[in-house]
Coordinates of C-alpha atoms in Angstrom, one line a residue:
X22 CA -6.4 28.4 11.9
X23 CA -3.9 26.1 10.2
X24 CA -2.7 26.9 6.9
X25 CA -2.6 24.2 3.9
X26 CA 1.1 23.9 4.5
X27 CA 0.6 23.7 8.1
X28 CA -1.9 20.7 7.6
X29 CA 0.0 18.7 4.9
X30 CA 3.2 19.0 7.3
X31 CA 1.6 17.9 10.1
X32 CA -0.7 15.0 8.1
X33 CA 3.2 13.6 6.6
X34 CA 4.7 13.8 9.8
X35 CA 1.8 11.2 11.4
X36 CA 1.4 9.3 8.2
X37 CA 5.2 8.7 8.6
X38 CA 4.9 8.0 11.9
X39 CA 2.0 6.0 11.3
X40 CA 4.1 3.9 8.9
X41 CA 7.4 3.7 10.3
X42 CA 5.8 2.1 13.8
X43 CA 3.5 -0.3 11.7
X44 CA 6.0 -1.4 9.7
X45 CA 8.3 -2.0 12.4
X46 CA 5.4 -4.0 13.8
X47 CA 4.8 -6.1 11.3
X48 CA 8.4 -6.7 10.4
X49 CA 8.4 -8.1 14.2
X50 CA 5.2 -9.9 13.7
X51 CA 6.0 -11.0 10.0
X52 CA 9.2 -12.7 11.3
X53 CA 7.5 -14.3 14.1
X54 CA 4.5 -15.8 11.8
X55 CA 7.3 -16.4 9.3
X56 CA 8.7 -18.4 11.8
X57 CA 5.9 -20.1 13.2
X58 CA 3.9 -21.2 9.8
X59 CA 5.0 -22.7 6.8
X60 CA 4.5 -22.0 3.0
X61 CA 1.4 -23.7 2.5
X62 CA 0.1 -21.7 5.0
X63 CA 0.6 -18.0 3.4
X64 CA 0.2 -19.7 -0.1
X65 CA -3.6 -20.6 1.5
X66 CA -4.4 -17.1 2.5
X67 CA -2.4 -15.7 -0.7
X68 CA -4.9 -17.9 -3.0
X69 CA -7.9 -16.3 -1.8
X70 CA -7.0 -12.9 -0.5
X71 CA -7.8 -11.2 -4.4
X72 CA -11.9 -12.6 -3.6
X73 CA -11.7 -10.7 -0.4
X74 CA -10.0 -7.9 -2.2
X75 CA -12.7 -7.4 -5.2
X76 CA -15.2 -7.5 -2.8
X77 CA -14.1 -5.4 -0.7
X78 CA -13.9 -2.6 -3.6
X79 CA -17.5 -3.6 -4.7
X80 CA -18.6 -2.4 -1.2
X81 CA -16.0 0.5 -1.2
X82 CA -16.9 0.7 -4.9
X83 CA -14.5 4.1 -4.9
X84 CA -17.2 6.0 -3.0
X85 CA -14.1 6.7 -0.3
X86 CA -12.3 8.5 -3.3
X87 CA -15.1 10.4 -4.6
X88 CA -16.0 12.1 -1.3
X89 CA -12.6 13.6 -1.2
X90 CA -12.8 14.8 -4.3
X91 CA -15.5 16.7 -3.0
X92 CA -14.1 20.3 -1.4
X93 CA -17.1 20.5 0.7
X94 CA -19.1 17.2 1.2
X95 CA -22.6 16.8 3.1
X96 CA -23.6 14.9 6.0
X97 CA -25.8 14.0 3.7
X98 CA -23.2 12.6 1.5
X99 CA -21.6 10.8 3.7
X100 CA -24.8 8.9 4.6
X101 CA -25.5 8.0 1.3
X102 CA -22.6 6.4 0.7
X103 CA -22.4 4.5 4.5
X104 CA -25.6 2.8 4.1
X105 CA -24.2 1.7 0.4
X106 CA -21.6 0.2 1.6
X107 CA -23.0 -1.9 4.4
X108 CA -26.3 -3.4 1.6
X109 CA -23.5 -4.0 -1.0
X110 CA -21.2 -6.1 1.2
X111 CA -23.9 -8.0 2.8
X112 CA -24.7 -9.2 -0.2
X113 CA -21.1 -9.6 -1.5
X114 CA -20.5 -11.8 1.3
X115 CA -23.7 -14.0 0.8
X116 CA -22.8 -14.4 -2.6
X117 CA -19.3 -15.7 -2.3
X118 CA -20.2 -17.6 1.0
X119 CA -21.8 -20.0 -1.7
X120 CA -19.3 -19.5 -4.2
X121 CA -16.6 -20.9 -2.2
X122 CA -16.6 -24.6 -3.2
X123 CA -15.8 -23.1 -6.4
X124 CA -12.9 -21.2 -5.3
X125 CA -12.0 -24.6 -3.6
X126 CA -12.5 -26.5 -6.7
X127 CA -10.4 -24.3 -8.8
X128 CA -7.4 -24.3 -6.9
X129 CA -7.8 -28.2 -6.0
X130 CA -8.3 -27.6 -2.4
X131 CA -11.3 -28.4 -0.5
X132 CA -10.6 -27.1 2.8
X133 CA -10.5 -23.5 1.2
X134 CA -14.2 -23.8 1.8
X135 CA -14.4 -23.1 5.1
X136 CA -11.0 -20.8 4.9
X137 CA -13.5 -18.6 2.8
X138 CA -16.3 -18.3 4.3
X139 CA -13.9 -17.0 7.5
X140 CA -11.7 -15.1 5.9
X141 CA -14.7 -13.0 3.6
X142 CA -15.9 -11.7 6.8
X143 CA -13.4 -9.3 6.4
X144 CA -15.0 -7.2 4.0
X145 CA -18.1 -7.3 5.7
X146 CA -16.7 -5.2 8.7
X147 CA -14.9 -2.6 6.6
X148 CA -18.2 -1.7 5.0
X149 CA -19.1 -0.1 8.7
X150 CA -15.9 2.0 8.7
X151 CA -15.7 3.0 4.4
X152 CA -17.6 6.6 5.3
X153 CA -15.3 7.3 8.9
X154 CA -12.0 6.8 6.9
X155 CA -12.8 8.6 4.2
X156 CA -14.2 12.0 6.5
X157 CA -10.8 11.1 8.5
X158 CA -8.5 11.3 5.4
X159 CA -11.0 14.8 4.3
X160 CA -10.5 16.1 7.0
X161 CA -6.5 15.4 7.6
X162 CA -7.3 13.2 10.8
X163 CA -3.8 11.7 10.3
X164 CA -3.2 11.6 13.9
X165 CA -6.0 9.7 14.8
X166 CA -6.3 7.2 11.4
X167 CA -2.1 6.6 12.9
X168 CA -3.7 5.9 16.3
X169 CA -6.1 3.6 15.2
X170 CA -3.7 1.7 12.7
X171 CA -1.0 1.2 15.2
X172 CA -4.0 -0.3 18.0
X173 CA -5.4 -2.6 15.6
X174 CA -2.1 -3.8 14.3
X175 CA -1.0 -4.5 17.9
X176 CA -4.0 -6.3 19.2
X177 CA -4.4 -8.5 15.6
X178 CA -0.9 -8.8 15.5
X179 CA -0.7 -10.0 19.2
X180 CA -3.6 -12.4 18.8
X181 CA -2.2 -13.8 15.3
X182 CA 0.9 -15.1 16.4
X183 CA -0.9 -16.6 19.8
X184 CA -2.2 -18.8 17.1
X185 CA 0.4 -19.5 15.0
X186 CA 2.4 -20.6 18.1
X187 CA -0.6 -23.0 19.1
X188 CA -0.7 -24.4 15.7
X189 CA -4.1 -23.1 14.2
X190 CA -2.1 -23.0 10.9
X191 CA -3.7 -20.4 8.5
X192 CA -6.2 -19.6 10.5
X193 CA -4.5 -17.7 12.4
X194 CA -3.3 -15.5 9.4
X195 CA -7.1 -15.0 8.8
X196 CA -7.8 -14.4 12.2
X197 CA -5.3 -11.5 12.2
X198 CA -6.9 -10.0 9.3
X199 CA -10.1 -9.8 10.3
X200 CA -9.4 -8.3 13.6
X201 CA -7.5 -5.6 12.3
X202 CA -10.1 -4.5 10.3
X203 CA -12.8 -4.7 12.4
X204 CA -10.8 -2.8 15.1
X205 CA -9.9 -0.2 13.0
X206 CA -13.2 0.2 12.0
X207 CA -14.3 0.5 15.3
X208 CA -12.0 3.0 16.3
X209 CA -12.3 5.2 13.4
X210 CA -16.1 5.7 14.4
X211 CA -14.5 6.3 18.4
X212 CA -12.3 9.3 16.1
X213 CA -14.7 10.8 13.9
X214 CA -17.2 13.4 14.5
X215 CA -19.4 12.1 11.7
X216 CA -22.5 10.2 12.7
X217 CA -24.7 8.1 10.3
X218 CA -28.4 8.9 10.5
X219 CA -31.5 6.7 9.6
X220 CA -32.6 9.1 6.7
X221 CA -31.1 7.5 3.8
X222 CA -31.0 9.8 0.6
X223 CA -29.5 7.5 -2.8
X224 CA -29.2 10.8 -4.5
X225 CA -25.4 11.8 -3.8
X226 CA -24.6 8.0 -4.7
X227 CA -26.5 8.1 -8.0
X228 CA -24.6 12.1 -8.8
X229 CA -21.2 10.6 -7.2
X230 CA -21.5 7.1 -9.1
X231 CA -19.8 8.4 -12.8
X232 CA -16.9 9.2 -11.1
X233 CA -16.2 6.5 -8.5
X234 CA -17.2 3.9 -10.8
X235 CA -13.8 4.0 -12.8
X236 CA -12.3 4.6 -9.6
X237 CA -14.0 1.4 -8.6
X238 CA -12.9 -0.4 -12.3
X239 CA -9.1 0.9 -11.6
X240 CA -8.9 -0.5 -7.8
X241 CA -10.7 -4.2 -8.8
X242 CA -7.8 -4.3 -11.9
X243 CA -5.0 -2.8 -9.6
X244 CA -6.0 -5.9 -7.0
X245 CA -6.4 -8.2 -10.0
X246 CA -2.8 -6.9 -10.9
X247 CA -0.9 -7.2 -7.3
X248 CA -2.3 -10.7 -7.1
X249 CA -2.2 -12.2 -10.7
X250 CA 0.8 -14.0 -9.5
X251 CA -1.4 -16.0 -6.5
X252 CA -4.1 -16.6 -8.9
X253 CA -2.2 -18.5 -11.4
X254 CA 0.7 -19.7 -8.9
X255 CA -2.4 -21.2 -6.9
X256 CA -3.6 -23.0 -9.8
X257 CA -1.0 -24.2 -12.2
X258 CA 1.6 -24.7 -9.3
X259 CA 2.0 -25.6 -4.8
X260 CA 0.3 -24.1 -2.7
X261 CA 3.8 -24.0 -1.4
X262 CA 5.1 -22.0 -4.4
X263 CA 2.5 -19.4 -3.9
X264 CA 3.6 -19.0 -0.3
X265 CA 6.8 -18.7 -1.3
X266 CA 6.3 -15.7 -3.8
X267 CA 3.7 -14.2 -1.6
X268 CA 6.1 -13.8 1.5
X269 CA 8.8 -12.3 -1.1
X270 CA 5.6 -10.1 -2.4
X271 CA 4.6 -9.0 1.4
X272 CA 7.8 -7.7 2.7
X273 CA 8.9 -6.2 -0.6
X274 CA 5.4 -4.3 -0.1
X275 CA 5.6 -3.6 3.2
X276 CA 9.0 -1.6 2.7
X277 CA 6.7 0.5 -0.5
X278 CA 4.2 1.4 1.6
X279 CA 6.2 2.8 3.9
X280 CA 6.6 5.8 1.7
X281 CA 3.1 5.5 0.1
X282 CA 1.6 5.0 3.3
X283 CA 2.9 7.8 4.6
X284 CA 2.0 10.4 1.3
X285 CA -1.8 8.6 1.2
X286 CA -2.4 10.7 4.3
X287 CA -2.7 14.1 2.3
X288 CA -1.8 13.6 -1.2
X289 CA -5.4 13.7 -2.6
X290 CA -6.8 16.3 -0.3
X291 CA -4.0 18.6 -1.0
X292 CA -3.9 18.3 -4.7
X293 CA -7.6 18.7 -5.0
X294 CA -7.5 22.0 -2.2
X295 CA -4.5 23.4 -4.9
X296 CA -6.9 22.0 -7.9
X297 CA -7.5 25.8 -9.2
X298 CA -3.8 26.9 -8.9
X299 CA -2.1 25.3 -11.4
X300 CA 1.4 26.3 -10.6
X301 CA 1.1 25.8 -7.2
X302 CA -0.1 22.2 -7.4
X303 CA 2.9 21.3 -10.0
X304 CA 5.1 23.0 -7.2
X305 CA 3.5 20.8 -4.6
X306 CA 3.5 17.6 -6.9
X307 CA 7.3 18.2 -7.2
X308 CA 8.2 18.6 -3.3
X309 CA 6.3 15.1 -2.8
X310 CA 7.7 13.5 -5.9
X311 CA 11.5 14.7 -4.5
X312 CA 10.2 13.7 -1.2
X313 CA 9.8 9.9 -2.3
X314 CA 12.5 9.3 -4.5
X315 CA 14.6 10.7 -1.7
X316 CA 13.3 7.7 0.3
X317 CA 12.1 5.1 -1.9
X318 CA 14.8 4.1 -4.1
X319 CA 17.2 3.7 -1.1
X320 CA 14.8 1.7 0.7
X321 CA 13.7 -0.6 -1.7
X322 CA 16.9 -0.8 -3.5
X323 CA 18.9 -1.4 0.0
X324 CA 16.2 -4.2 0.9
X325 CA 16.7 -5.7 -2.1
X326 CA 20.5 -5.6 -1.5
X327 CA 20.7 -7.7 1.4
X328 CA 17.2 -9.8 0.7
X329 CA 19.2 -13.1 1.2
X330 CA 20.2 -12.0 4.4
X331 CA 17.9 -10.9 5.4
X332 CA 15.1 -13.5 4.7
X333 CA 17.7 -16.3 5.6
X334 CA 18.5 -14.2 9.5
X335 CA 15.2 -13.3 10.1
X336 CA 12.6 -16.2 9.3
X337 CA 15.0 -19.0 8.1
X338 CA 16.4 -20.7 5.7
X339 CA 13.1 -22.7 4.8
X340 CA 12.1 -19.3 2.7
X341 CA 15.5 -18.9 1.0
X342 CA 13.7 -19.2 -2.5
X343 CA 11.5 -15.8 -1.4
X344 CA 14.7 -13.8 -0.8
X345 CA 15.6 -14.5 -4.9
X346 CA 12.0 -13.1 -5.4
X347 CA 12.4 -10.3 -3.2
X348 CA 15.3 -9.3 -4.8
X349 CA 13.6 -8.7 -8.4
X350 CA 10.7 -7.4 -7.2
X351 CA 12.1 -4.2 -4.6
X352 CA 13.4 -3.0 -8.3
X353 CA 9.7 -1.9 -9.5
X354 CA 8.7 -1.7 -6.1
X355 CA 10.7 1.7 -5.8
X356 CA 8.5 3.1 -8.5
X357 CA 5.4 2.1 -6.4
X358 CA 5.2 5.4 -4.1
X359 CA 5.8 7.7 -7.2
X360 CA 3.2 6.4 -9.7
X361 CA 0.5 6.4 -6.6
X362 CA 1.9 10.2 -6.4
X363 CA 1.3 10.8 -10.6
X364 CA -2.2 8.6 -10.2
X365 CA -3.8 10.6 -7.6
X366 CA -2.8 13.7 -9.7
X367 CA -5.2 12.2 -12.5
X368 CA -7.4 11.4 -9.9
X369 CA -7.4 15.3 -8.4
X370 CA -8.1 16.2 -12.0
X371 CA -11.2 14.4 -12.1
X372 CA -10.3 12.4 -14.6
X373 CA -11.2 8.8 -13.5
X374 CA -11.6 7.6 -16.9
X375 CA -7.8 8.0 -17.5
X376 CA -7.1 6.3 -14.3
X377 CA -9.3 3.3 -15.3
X378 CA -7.7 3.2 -18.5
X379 CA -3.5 3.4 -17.5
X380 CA -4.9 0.6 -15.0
X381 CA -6.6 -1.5 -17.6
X382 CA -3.6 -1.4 -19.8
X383 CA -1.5 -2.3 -16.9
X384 CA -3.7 -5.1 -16.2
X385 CA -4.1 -6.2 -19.6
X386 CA -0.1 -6.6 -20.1
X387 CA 0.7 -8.3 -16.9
X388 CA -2.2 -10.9 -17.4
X389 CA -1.2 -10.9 -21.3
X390 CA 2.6 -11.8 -20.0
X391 CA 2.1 -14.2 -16.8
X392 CA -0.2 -16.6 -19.1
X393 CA 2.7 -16.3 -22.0
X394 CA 5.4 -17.2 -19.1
X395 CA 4.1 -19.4 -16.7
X396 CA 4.9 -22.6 -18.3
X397 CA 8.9 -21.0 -18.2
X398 CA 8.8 -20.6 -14.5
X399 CA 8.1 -18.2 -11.7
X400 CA 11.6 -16.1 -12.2
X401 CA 10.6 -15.0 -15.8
X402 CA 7.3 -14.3 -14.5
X403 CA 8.5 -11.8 -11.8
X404 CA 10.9 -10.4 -14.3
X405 CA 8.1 -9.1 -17.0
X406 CA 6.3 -7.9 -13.7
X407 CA 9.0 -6.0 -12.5
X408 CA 9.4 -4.4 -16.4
X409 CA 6.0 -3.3 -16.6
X410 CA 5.5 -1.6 -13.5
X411 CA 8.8 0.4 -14.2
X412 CA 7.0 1.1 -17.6
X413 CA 3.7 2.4 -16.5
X414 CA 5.5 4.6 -13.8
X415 CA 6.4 6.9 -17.3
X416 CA 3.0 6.6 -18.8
X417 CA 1.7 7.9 -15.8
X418 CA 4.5 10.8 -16.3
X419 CA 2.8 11.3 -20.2
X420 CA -0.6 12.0 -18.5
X421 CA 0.7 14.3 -15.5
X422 CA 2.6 15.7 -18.2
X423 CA -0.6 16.7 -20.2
X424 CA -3.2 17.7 -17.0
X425 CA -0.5 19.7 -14.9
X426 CA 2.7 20.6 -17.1
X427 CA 4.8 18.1 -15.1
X428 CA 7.4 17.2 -18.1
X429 CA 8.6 14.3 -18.7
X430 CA 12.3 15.9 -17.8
X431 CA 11.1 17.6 -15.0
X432 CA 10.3 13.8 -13.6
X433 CA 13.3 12.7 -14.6
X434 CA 15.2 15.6 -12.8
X435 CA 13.2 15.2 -9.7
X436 CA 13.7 11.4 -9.3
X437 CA 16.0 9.4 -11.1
X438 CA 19.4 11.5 -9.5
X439 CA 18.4 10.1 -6.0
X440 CA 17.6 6.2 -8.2
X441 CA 21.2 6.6 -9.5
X442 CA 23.6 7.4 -6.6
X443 CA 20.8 4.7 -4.6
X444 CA 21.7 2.2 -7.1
X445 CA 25.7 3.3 -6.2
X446 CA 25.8 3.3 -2.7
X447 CA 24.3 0.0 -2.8
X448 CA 26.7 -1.5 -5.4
X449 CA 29.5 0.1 -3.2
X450 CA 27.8 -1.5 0.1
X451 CA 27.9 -5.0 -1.9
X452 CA 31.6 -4.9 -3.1
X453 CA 33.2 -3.6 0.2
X454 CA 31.4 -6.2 2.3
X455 CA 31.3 -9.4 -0.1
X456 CA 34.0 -10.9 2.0
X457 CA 32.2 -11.2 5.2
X458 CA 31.4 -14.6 6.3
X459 CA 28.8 -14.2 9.1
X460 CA 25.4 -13.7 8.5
X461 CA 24.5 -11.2 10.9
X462 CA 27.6 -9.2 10.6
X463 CA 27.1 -8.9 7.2
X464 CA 23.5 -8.2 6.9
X465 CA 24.5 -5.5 10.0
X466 CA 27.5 -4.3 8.1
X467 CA 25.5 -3.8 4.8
X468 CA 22.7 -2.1 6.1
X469 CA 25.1 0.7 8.2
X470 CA 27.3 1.4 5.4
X471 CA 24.5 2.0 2.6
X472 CA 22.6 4.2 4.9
X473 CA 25.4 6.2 6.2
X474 CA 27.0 6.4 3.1
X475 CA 23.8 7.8 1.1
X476 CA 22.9 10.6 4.0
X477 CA 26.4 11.6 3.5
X478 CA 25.9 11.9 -0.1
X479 CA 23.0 13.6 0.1
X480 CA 24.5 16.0 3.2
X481 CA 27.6 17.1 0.9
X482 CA 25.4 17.5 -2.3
X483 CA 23.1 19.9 -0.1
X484 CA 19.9 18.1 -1.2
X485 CA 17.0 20.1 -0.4
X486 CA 14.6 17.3 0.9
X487 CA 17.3 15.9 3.6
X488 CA 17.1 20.2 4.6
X489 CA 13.4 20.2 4.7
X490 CA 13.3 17.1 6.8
X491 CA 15.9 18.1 9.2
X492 CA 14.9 21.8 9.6
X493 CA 11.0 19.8 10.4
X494 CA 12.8 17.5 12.8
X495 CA 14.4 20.4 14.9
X496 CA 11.0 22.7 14.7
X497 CA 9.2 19.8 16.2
X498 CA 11.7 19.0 19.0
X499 CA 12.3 22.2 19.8
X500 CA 7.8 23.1 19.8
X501 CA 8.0 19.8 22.0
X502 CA 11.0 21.3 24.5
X503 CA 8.9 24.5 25.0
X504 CA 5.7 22.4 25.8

């Protein structure tokens, strides 16, 4: 039998490969959509996407959460909470299949109406798949949830840009969407061993509801947060503009998740296996936190390096403006992957009130701040965004500080050396290259130095992670060699 170590090894490994491949994917597929449609079109999908969001958590309504806090859930459990899901987003979707001429009517665009009514589907076929993930990501399934991510963000992928090349416009971007959800949905049932059964019992919903209810609250405020910027970009400017910020928002994201993508796969389920060992799970905490600061701040700091570059090389000059976004916005983003790692902590802990409430603050100061800055401009906008994100990263650090001894110097030690010699090798990378012309070279040149120069920083110093991940790297070949 595998140990826990075993497991959460294996589970980063295919989250990480996972993530890598989709991301590579959709940094193909992103270029060639980017290239394809225009502004307007992602500002279209960008205006509605936080309706299909909310909804989407209504159905899920944190019931995926609260089964893995669980140690042992019941089929019975699980059955509960699949039949929930599929009554609550069939009604979600009636309800905002009527409500979108007001969605239209908001934004001052009438063909939103049928966008909507498309695009909610969406929701609708991830209530069928809510139970499977969740006994997937119990169960540290990685390989198979990576398998069925990397088919479904081929096929949709595939099928998207078909689309976009024949000029369906945003529909093809909600085309996309829908088809990778409703693919992955169908091969997570193909993957899990779980079967729904016609005996419906509301009882572990009703027992499960106090806690998945704030975790419900925090994921409809964290949606309401990542998108604040399309809801009032989408109304008080273009639907141009919102396209515009969106794209800068998407790949800035997509370089994030990456890392948070890749520690989603086992996080919860190991910090709630550890829950009773206190000094183990602060040890654990501390390997994943080194783990993503390692990556993160290089990634999201390099990106944001050569953002002009590489918006302008990759999908054009037409989305210049984005790359000025992107650049802001990869500063907080580094954060991202460790305040998901603090957050689930609080979450391991039981304590979803204190994850509703860090989220409602959040919330509450972003929305507080965008209707204070909007008339000023998008920049200042992105600016108090970028502020506020950093900020709640360390408020998180005050509550993992109180429910697991994590100190507030202890964070500090654990991620800010990899933030600072990041932030060097990339103002090094900028002043050594500055002076080349071409736009290919230079985005080539920039990328090859910074990485090159931070492994051999991180080689001479003898960092422990860049050990761990080579010593993995060199078990696995060699396990593979032998087989």
């Amino acid at each position: 039998m595998e140990t826990l170590k075993e497991k959460t090894a294996k589970g980063l490994f295919w989250g990480a490969l996972n993530n890598v491949v989709m991301q590579l994917i959709g940094v193909v597929m992103g270029v060639m959509m980017g290239r394809l449609l225009d502004a307007p079109d992602f500002g279209m999908m960008a205006m509605i996407s936080i309706f299909s969001l909310i909804a989407n958590e209504l159905q899920n309504s944190g019931f995926k959460a609260a089964l893995n806090n669980i140690k042992t859930p019941t089929d019975n459990d699980y059955n509960s909470v699949f039949w929930f899901n599929i009554a609550v987003g069939g009604v979600l979707y009636v309800l905002l299949f009527f409500s979108a001429p007001l969605i239209a009517r908001y934004y001052h665009t009438p063909a939103l109406i049928p966008l909507c009514r498309y695009a909610f589907l969406s929701f609708v076929f991830s209530s069928f798949g809510t139970a499977q993930s969740a006994y997937l990501l119990k169960n540290l399934m990685a390989k198979q949830v990576a398998k069925a991510n990397l088919t479904a963000t081929i096929v949709s992928s595939s099928i998207g840009v078909a689309m976009a090349w024949q000029e369906f416009s945003y529909w093809a971007l909600a085309t996309q969407a829908n088809l990778y959800i409703a693919i992955n949905t169908l091969l997570y049932w193909h993957y899990s061993h779980w079967r729904p059964s016609w005996r419906i019992d509301w009882t572990p919903v009703r027992r499960m509801f106090r806690f998945s209810s704030k975790i419900l609250a925090s994921a409809v405020l964290t949606d309401i947060n990542n998108n604040i910027m399309n809801i009032l970009l989408g109304h008080y400017y273009s639907a141009r503009d919102t396209g515009s910020y969106n794209q800068a928002f998407q790949w800035h994201s997509k370089a994030y998740y990456l890392i948070q993508g890749t520690l989603q796969q086992v996080a919860q389920p190991v910090l709630v296996d550890v829950g009773d060992e206190r000094e183990r799970q602060l040890r654990i905490l501390r390997k994943m936190m080194r783990l993503a600061a390692f990556l993160s701040f290089p990634l999201l700091f390099g990106l944001g390096m050569v953002s002009h570059e590489f918006i302008v090389f990759t999908i054009t000059e037409k989305w210049a403006t984005s790359a000025s976004f992107m650049r802001l916005l990869c500063i907080s983003g580094a954060f991202v992957p460790l305040s998901f790692l603090l957050s689930n902590l609080i979450i391991s802990k039981g304590r979803s009130s204190v994850y509703l409430g860090i989220n409602a603050g959040l919330g509450a100061a972003q929305i507080a701040a965008m209707l204070c800055l909007y008339p000023y401009g998008i920049r200042p906008m992105i600016m108090a965004l970028v502020v506020i994100n950093i900020l709640c990263f360390w408020i998180w650090g005050l509550f993992a500080r109180h429910y697991a001894g994590y100190q507030l110097m202890m964070i500090a030690r654990d991620t800010l050396p990899f933030a600072l010699i990041a932030l060097c090798v990339m103002g090094v990378t900028w002043f050594t290259t500055r002076f080349i012309d071409s736009l290919p070279l230079l985005l080539l040149a920039r990328v090859s130095m910074a990485s090159l120069l931070y492994f051999v920083i991180m080689k001479v110093a003898g960092v422990v992670v860049l050990k761990e991940i080579i010593a993995f790297i060199r078990e696995k070949t060699r396990r593979k060699q032998k087989t």
